[in-house]
Short mmCIF file of C-alpha atoms in Angstrom, two decimals:
data_model
loop_
_atom_site.label_atom_id
_atom_site.label_comp_id
_atom_site.label_asym_id
_atom_site.label_seq_id
_atom_site.Cartn_x
_atom_site.Cartn_y
_atom_site.Cartn_z
CA MET X 1 -14.71 -9.47 13.91
CA ASN X 2 -13.77 -12.69 12.13
CA LEU X 3 -16.33 -15.35 11.24
CA SER X 4 -15.46 -17.62 14.16
CA LYS X 5 -15.81 -14.79 16.67
CA PHE X 6 -19.06 -13.77 15.02
CA ALA X 7 -20.40 -17.30 15.41
CA VAL X 8 -19.43 -17.27 19.10
CA ALA X 9 -21.20 -13.93 19.51
CA LEU X 10 -24.36 -15.32 17.96
CA LEU X 11 -24.15 -18.38 20.22
CA LEU X 12 -23.80 -16.14 23.25
CA MET X 13 -26.81 -14.16 22.09
CA GLY X 14 -28.86 -17.31 21.70
CA LEU X 15 -27.92 -18.49 25.20
CA GLY X 16 -28.65 -15.07 26.66
CA ALA X 17 -31.99 -14.93 24.90
CA ALA X 18 -32.93 -18.39 26.10
CA ALA X 19 -32.03 -17.47 29.66
CA CYS X 20 -33.85 -14.11 29.65
CA GLY X 21 -36.78 -14.59 27.32
CA GLY X 22 -36.90 -18.21 26.27
CA GLY X 23 -39.50 -19.49 28.72
CA THR X 24 -39.98 -20.16 32.44
CA ALA X 25 -38.65 -22.98 34.57
CA GLY X 26 -42.05 -24.62 34.19
CA GLY X 27 -41.55 -25.01 30.47
CA ASP X 28 -44.12 -22.39 29.40
CA VAL X 29 -43.85 -21.22 25.80
CA THR X 30 -42.35 -17.75 25.41
CA PRO X 31 -45.16 -15.24 24.89
CA GLY X 32 -45.25 -14.28 21.23
CA LYS X 33 -44.01 -11.02 19.83
CA LYS X 34 -44.52 -9.42 16.44
CA ILE X 35 -41.43 -8.59 14.35
CA ALA X 36 -41.82 -6.71 11.07
CA PHE X 37 -39.29 -7.48 8.34
CA LEU X 38 -39.64 -4.88 5.58
CA VAL X 39 -37.59 -5.22 2.40
CA PRO X 40 -37.22 -2.71 -0.45
CA ASP X 41 -37.87 -4.63 -3.65
CA ALA X 42 -38.45 -7.96 -5.35
CA ALA X 43 -34.79 -8.96 -5.71
CA PRO X 44 -34.71 -12.80 -5.71
CA ARG X 45 -32.36 -12.95 -2.72
CA PHE X 46 -35.07 -11.73 -0.34
CA GLU X 47 -37.50 -14.53 -1.16
CA THR X 48 -34.89 -17.27 -1.42
CA GLN X 49 -32.34 -16.22 1.20
CA ASP X 50 -33.02 -13.37 3.64
CA VAL X 51 -36.65 -14.01 4.52
CA PRO X 52 -36.48 -17.82 4.97
CA HIS X 53 -33.31 -17.57 7.10
CA PHE X 54 -34.76 -14.72 9.15
CA GLN X 55 -38.05 -16.52 9.77
CA ALA X 56 -36.35 -19.80 10.63
CA LYS X 57 -34.08 -18.13 13.17
CA VAL X 58 -36.98 -16.32 14.85
CA ARG X 59 -38.97 -19.56 14.94
CA SER X 60 -36.07 -21.41 16.54
CA MET X 61 -36.06 -18.92 19.43
CA CYS X 62 -39.76 -18.23 19.76
CA SER X 63 -42.32 -20.69 18.41
CA ASP X 64 -45.24 -18.29 18.66
CA CYS X 65 -43.52 -15.09 17.54
CA GLN X 66 -44.89 -13.66 14.31
CA VAL X 67 -42.75 -12.34 11.47
CA VAL X 68 -44.62 -9.78 9.36
CA TYR X 69 -42.86 -9.74 6.00
CA ARG X 70 -43.62 -7.03 3.45
CA ASN X 71 -42.01 -6.08 0.13
CA ALA X 72 -42.24 -2.43 -0.97
CA GLY X 73 -41.65 -3.08 -4.68
CA GLY X 74 -39.10 -0.28 -4.86
CA ASP X 75 -41.57 2.38 -3.70
CA ALA X 76 -40.59 4.43 -0.61
CA ALA X 77 -44.18 5.62 -0.11
CA VAL X 78 -45.45 2.04 -0.09
CA GLN X 79 -42.77 1.10 2.43
CA ARG X 80 -43.91 3.94 4.69
CA GLN X 81 -47.47 2.62 4.51
CA GLN X 82 -46.27 -0.90 5.31
CA ALA X 83 -44.34 0.36 8.32
CA ASP X 84 -47.35 2.35 9.58
CA ALA X 85 -49.54 -0.73 9.19
CA ALA X 86 -47.04 -2.87 11.09
CA LEU X 87 -46.92 -0.35 13.94
CA ALA X 88 -50.70 -0.11 14.05
CA ALA X 89 -50.89 -3.91 14.23
CA GLY X 90 -48.61 -3.94 17.28
CA ALA X 91 -45.15 -4.68 15.91
CA ASN X 92 -42.60 -4.84 18.73
CA VAL X 93 -39.55 -4.39 16.46
CA ILE X 94 -39.06 -3.33 12.83
CA VAL X 95 -36.18 -4.67 10.74
CA LEU X 96 -36.00 -2.30 7.79
CA ASP X 97 -34.11 -2.55 4.52
CA ALA X 98 -34.96 0.93 3.26
CA VAL X 99 -36.00 1.83 -0.27
CA ASP X 100 -34.80 5.38 0.40
CA THR X 101 -32.24 5.70 3.19
CA ASN X 102 -33.07 9.37 3.77
CA ALA X 103 -36.87 9.12 3.62
CA ALA X 104 -36.82 6.08 5.94
CA SER X 105 -35.88 8.32 8.88
CA VAL X 106 -39.59 9.23 9.08
CA ILE X 107 -40.38 5.56 9.70
CA VAL X 108 -37.83 5.42 12.52
CA THR X 109 -39.32 8.55 14.12
CA ALA X 110 -42.85 7.13 13.92
CA ALA X 111 -41.67 3.88 15.50
CA ALA X 112 -39.79 5.71 18.26
CA LYS X 113 -43.00 7.51 19.26
CA ARG X 114 -44.44 4.07 20.00
CA HIS X 115 -41.20 2.93 21.69
CA VAL X 116 -40.58 0.43 18.90
CA PRO X 117 -36.88 -0.01 18.00
CA VAL X 118 -35.85 -0.09 14.35
CA ILE X 119 -32.92 -2.12 13.01
CA ALA X 120 -31.50 -0.94 9.68
CA TYR X 121 -30.78 -3.98 7.52
CA ASP X 122 -28.47 -3.88 4.47
CA ARG X 123 -28.69 -0.09 4.10
CA LEU X 124 -27.89 2.41 6.84
CA ILE X 125 -30.82 4.77 7.48
CA LEU X 126 -29.44 8.28 7.40
CA ASN X 127 -30.06 11.32 9.62
CA SER X 128 -32.04 9.36 12.19
CA PRO X 129 -31.14 9.93 15.84
CA GLU X 130 -33.54 7.21 17.00
CA LEU X 131 -32.16 4.31 14.94
CA ALA X 132 -31.35 1.40 17.29
CA TYR X 133 -28.95 -0.82 15.32
CA TYR X 134 -27.48 -1.46 11.88
CA VAL X 135 -26.86 -4.96 10.48
CA TRP X 136 -24.74 -5.25 7.35
CA PHE X 137 -21.36 -6.43 6.12
CA ASP X 138 -18.02 -4.81 6.77
CA ASP X 139 -17.62 -2.77 3.58
CA ALA X 140 -14.11 -1.69 4.49
CA THR X 141 -13.21 -5.38 4.54
CA VAL X 142 -14.80 -5.79 1.09
CA GLY X 143 -12.50 -3.16 -0.39
CA ALA X 144 -9.49 -4.73 1.31
CA LEU X 145 -10.44 -8.23 0.06
CA GLN X 146 -10.77 -6.97 -3.50
CA ALA X 147 -7.45 -5.13 -3.40
CA SER X 148 -5.63 -8.05 -1.79
CA ALA X 149 -6.95 -10.49 -4.39
CA LEU X 150 -5.95 -8.16 -7.22
CA LEU X 151 -2.42 -7.77 -5.85
CA ASN X 152 -2.15 -11.54 -5.51
CA ALA X 153 -3.30 -12.05 -9.11
CA MET X 154 -0.72 -9.56 -10.41
CA LYS X 155 2.28 -11.06 -8.62
CA GLY X 156 5.41 -10.76 -10.72
CA SER X 157 4.97 -7.16 -11.74
CA ALA X 158 7.20 -4.74 -9.79
CA LYS X 159 4.59 -1.98 -9.73
CA PRO X 160 1.63 -3.07 -11.86
CA THR X 161 -0.52 -0.67 -13.83
CA VAL X 162 -4.13 -0.65 -12.68
CA VAL X 163 -7.41 0.94 -13.76
CA MET X 164 -9.87 1.60 -10.93
CA ILE X 165 -13.61 1.75 -11.62
CA HIS X 166 -15.65 2.61 -8.56
CA GLY X 167 -19.37 2.67 -7.93
CA ASP X 168 -21.62 5.70 -7.62
CA GLN X 169 -20.04 8.01 -5.06
CA THR X 170 -23.41 9.37 -3.96
CA ASP X 171 -23.76 5.99 -2.24
CA LEU X 172 -22.14 5.69 1.20
CA GLN X 173 -21.09 2.07 0.73
CA ALA X 174 -19.43 2.90 -2.58
CA ARG X 175 -17.42 5.63 -0.86
CA ILE X 176 -16.33 3.25 1.90
CA LEU X 177 -15.20 0.69 -0.70
CA LYS X 178 -13.21 3.31 -2.58
CA THR X 179 -11.40 4.47 0.54
CA ALA X 180 -10.58 0.91 1.63
CA ALA X 181 -9.34 -0.07 -1.83
CA HIS X 182 -7.04 2.95 -1.98
CA LEU X 183 -5.64 2.18 1.47
CA ALA X 184 -4.67 -1.28 0.25
CA LEU X 185 -3.42 -0.36 -3.23
CA ASP X 186 -1.79 3.07 -2.93
CA GLY X 187 1.96 2.85 -3.24
CA LYS X 188 1.85 -0.74 -4.47
CA VAL X 189 0.43 -0.10 -7.94
CA THR X 190 0.37 2.62 -10.55
CA ILE X 191 -3.20 3.86 -10.88
CA ALA X 192 -3.23 4.86 -14.53
CA LYS X 193 -6.92 5.74 -14.77
CA GLU X 194 -9.68 6.04 -12.21
CA PHE X 195 -13.43 6.51 -12.60
CA ASP X 196 -16.51 7.01 -10.43
CA THR X 197 -19.35 5.36 -12.32
CA PRO X 198 -22.73 7.15 -12.06
CA ALA X 199 -25.35 4.71 -10.78
CA GLY X 200 -22.65 2.00 -10.89
CA SER X 201 -23.92 0.95 -14.31
CA ALA X 202 -22.36 -1.67 -16.58
CA GLY X 203 -22.75 0.65 -19.58
CA GLY X 204 -20.90 3.44 -17.82
CA ALA X 205 -18.10 1.10 -16.77
CA GLN X 206 -17.81 -0.26 -20.31
CA ALA X 207 -17.35 3.24 -21.73
CA GLU X 208 -14.84 4.14 -19.02
CA MET X 209 -12.84 0.97 -19.57
CA ALA X 210 -12.76 1.61 -23.31
CA LEU X 211 -11.41 5.13 -22.69
CA ALA X 212 -8.72 3.76 -20.37
CA LEU X 213 -7.65 1.08 -22.84
CA SER X 214 -7.34 3.64 -25.60
CA ALA X 215 -5.22 5.95 -23.42
CA LEU X 216 -3.01 3.08 -22.23
CA ASN X 217 -2.66 1.46 -25.65
CA ASN X 218 -4.26 -1.68 -24.18
CA LYS X 219 -1.42 -2.10 -21.70
CA LEU X 220 -2.50 -2.74 -18.14
CA ASP X 221 -2.02 -5.39 -15.48
CA GLY X 222 -5.29 -5.36 -13.59
CA VAL X 223 -8.70 -3.79 -13.10
CA TYR X 224 -10.18 -2.88 -9.76
CA ALA X 225 -13.96 -2.99 -10.28
CA ALA X 226 -15.99 -2.15 -7.19
CA ASN X 227 -18.89 -4.52 -7.89
CA ASP X 228 -20.08 -7.14 -10.34
CA GLU X 229 -22.19 -4.73 -12.36
CA VAL X 230 -19.16 -2.52 -12.95
CA ALA X 231 -17.01 -5.60 -13.59
CA SER X 232 -19.38 -6.81 -16.31
CA GLY X 233 -18.99 -3.55 -18.25
CA ALA X 234 -15.21 -3.64 -17.83
CA VAL X 235 -15.03 -7.22 -19.11
CA ILE X 236 -17.13 -6.37 -22.18
CA ALA X 237 -14.70 -3.56 -23.05
CA LEU X 238 -11.66 -5.77 -22.44
CA LYS X 239 -13.02 -8.49 -24.71
CA ALA X 240 -13.91 -5.93 -27.39
CA ALA X 241 -10.27 -4.75 -27.33
CA LYS X 242 -9.26 -8.31 -28.31
CA LEU X 243 -6.51 -8.60 -25.70
CA LYS X 244 -4.59 -11.86 -25.93
CA THR X 245 -4.98 -12.39 -22.19
CA LEU X 246 -7.55 -10.63 -20.03
CA PRO X 247 -6.08 -8.93 -16.96
CA PRO X 248 -7.54 -9.91 -13.57
CA VAL X 249 -10.77 -8.07 -12.79
CA THR X 250 -12.26 -7.79 -9.31
CA GLY X 251 -15.93 -7.55 -8.45
CA GLY X 252 -18.42 -7.72 -5.61
CA ASP X 253 -21.88 -9.07 -4.68
CA ALA X 254 -21.38 -12.64 -5.99
CA GLU X 255 -23.95 -12.19 -8.76
CA LEU X 256 -24.69 -15.34 -10.76
CA THR X 257 -23.24 -13.94 -13.98
CA ALA X 258 -20.11 -12.85 -12.10
CA VAL X 259 -19.54 -16.32 -10.68
CA GLN X 260 -20.00 -17.71 -14.19
CA ARG X 261 -17.41 -15.23 -15.48
CA ILE X 262 -15.07 -16.48 -12.77
CA LEU X 263 -15.61 -20.02 -14.04
CA THR X 264 -14.56 -18.99 -17.55
CA GLY X 265 -11.64 -16.84 -16.36
CA GLU X 266 -13.13 -13.54 -17.55
CA GLN X 267 -13.36 -12.21 -13.99
CA TYR X 268 -10.84 -13.06 -11.30
CA MET X 269 -12.90 -12.69 -8.13
CA THR X 270 -16.03 -11.40 -6.47
CA VAL X 271 -17.06 -10.89 -2.87
CA TYR X 272 -19.66 -13.05 -1.19
CA ARG X 273 -21.67 -11.59 1.65
CA PRO X 274 -23.04 -14.56 3.64
CA VAL X 275 -26.72 -13.62 3.67
CA ARG X 276 -27.67 -16.35 6.11
CA GLN X 277 -25.36 -14.93 8.77
CA GLU X 278 -26.71 -11.43 8.18
CA ALA X 279 -30.35 -12.55 8.38
CA GLU X 280 -29.78 -14.67 11.47
CA ALA X 281 -27.90 -11.86 13.21
CA ALA X 282 -30.76 -9.46 12.51
CA ALA X 283 -33.32 -12.01 13.72
CA THR X 284 -31.46 -12.65 16.97
CA LEU X 285 -31.02 -8.93 17.56
CA ALA X 286 -34.72 -8.30 16.85
CA TYR X 287 -35.67 -11.04 19.29
CA ASP X 288 -33.55 -9.54 22.05
CA LEU X 289 -34.96 -6.06 21.47
CA ALA X 290 -38.53 -7.39 21.39
CA PHE X 291 -38.10 -9.10 24.77
CA GLY X 292 -35.93 -6.41 26.35
CA VAL X 293 -32.90 -8.70 26.55
CA LYS X 294 -29.58 -6.87 26.91
CA VAL X 295 -27.62 -7.18 23.66
CA PRO X 296 -24.16 -8.67 24.34
CA PHE X 297 -21.27 -6.29 23.72
CA GLU X 298 -19.54 -9.04 21.73
CA LEU X 299 -22.09 -8.70 18.95
CA THR X 300 -21.06 -5.20 17.95
CA ALA X 301 -17.62 -5.19 19.66
CA GLY X 302 -17.95 -1.43 19.93
CA LYS X 303 -18.41 -0.98 16.17
CA ALA X 304 -20.66 1.78 14.91
CA ALA X 305 -21.76 3.41 11.66
CA ASP X 306 -22.14 7.17 11.28
CA ASN X 307 -25.56 7.97 9.85
CA GLY X 308 -25.01 11.72 9.90
CA VAL X 309 -26.45 12.45 13.33
CA GLN X 310 -25.32 9.56 15.50
CA ALA X 311 -22.94 6.60 15.72
CA VAL X 312 -25.32 3.66 15.25
CA PRO X 313 -24.25 0.41 16.98
CA ALA X 314 -23.41 -1.94 14.11
CA VAL X 315 -23.30 -5.69 13.64
CA LEU X 316 -20.86 -6.12 10.76
CA VAL X 317 -20.68 -9.59 9.25
CA GLN X 318 -17.43 -10.50 7.55
CA PRO X 319 -17.56 -10.96 3.75
CA VAL X 320 -15.59 -13.65 1.89
CA ALA X 321 -13.52 -13.50 -1.30
CA VAL X 322 -14.65 -15.88 -4.05
CA THR X 323 -12.25 -17.10 -6.75
CA ARG X 324 -12.36 -20.12 -9.02
CA LYS X 325 -10.62 -22.12 -6.28
CA THR X 326 -13.04 -21.15 -3.51
CA LEU X 327 -16.46 -20.93 -5.13
CA VAL X 328 -17.34 -24.50 -4.09
CA SER X 329 -16.59 -23.79 -0.41
CA THR X 330 -18.44 -20.45 -0.42
CA VAL X 331 -21.41 -19.72 -2.67
CA LEU X 332 -22.11 -23.37 -3.48
CA ALA X 333 -21.62 -24.70 0.05
CA ASP X 334 -24.02 -22.11 1.46
CA GLY X 335 -26.62 -22.72 -1.24
CA PHE X 336 -26.35 -19.15 -2.44
CA TRP X 337 -26.11 -20.56 -5.97
CA SER X 338 -26.61 -24.16 -7.06
CA ARG X 339 -24.64 -26.20 -9.56
CA SER X 340 -27.65 -26.25 -11.89
CA GLN X 341 -27.86 -22.45 -11.81
CA LEU X 342 -24.15 -22.08 -12.54
CA CYS X 343 -23.70 -24.87 -15.04
CA THR X 344 -26.12 -23.89 -17.78
CA PRO X 345 -25.30 -25.17 -21.30
CA ASP X 346 -23.19 -22.11 -22.05
CA TYR X 347 -21.00 -22.87 -19.04
CA ALA X 348 -21.02 -26.67 -19.15
CA GLN X 349 -17.42 -26.85 -20.41
CA ALA X 350 -16.16 -24.41 -17.75
CA CYS X 351 -18.01 -26.30 -15.03
CA LYS X 352 -16.50 -29.57 -16.16
CA ALA X 353 -13.01 -28.04 -16.09
CA ALA X 354 -13.66 -26.76 -12.59
CA GLY X 355 -14.90 -30.19 -11.44
CA LEU X 356 -18.49 -29.09 -10.95
CA SER X 357 -20.11 -31.59 -13.26
#
């Protein structure tokens, strides 16, 4: 689903919700519901992006609905306790970004016993037959965006030589990215070296990139890096090799340091997942489930994610490629990062060159 279609779907949802649960003809306020929004850790994005957007969207549809927000601090046991407390307090829906995607199935089962639907947010909850919905970004599109950008950056080479550095293949999303990237690159490039980085660490990627450079005698045309953490390690190794010109390096997640590397030309691109659209989609879906409103088919368009025991209906928001030319219209325009965050003293010159200051 493209972004415009997604926006139409959300609009349809809002209209449907207003018609079915938004109040009576007499103007009465919609009776409040309780929606639990449980996140896994203290990553800054939750406090600055996900939670405010989620709460604002719920408020816009239901003035007296209550959003119960809890942060598990990276502890699956704490998240279980938070979910149990939310259920005991009468939560009508749980939106859950799981600390542990396997262990979280217990939370879904407990909620199902109380007839409370659970929406998996960000991470798909595995092996849970009762999971209601999954809200995330289209990871297959992420891999395709990265591959397309890399091919575009390497134009001029008949069959360019590429090193591929993937994320941790114990992670489902990392596996999806790898498959999508191969579909887009196979046959169009020569994959000289390829690595699956345990835990997707920068240190692991740095060591792998150094090995590849040594084997290739520093001759390569591009680097497919699955995410910004992996990209950072690859860039460190490339700079240490003292190449005259750094090859284009992909990335993902639109981390601040990655966007700054894009400003300086050390990284070619990253992938921005519009958090506001994800949070608002989850909020609208939670509202509909809380009030028993039928979810429009357009929202999922028949898409589903396999969690091991069922095909979970999925709302997949479209990600966006970010390059030096598009960072103003993407991460800056959405307020994901600000000019002051990007243009620190170390990057003042690059920001000036890019017209940001």
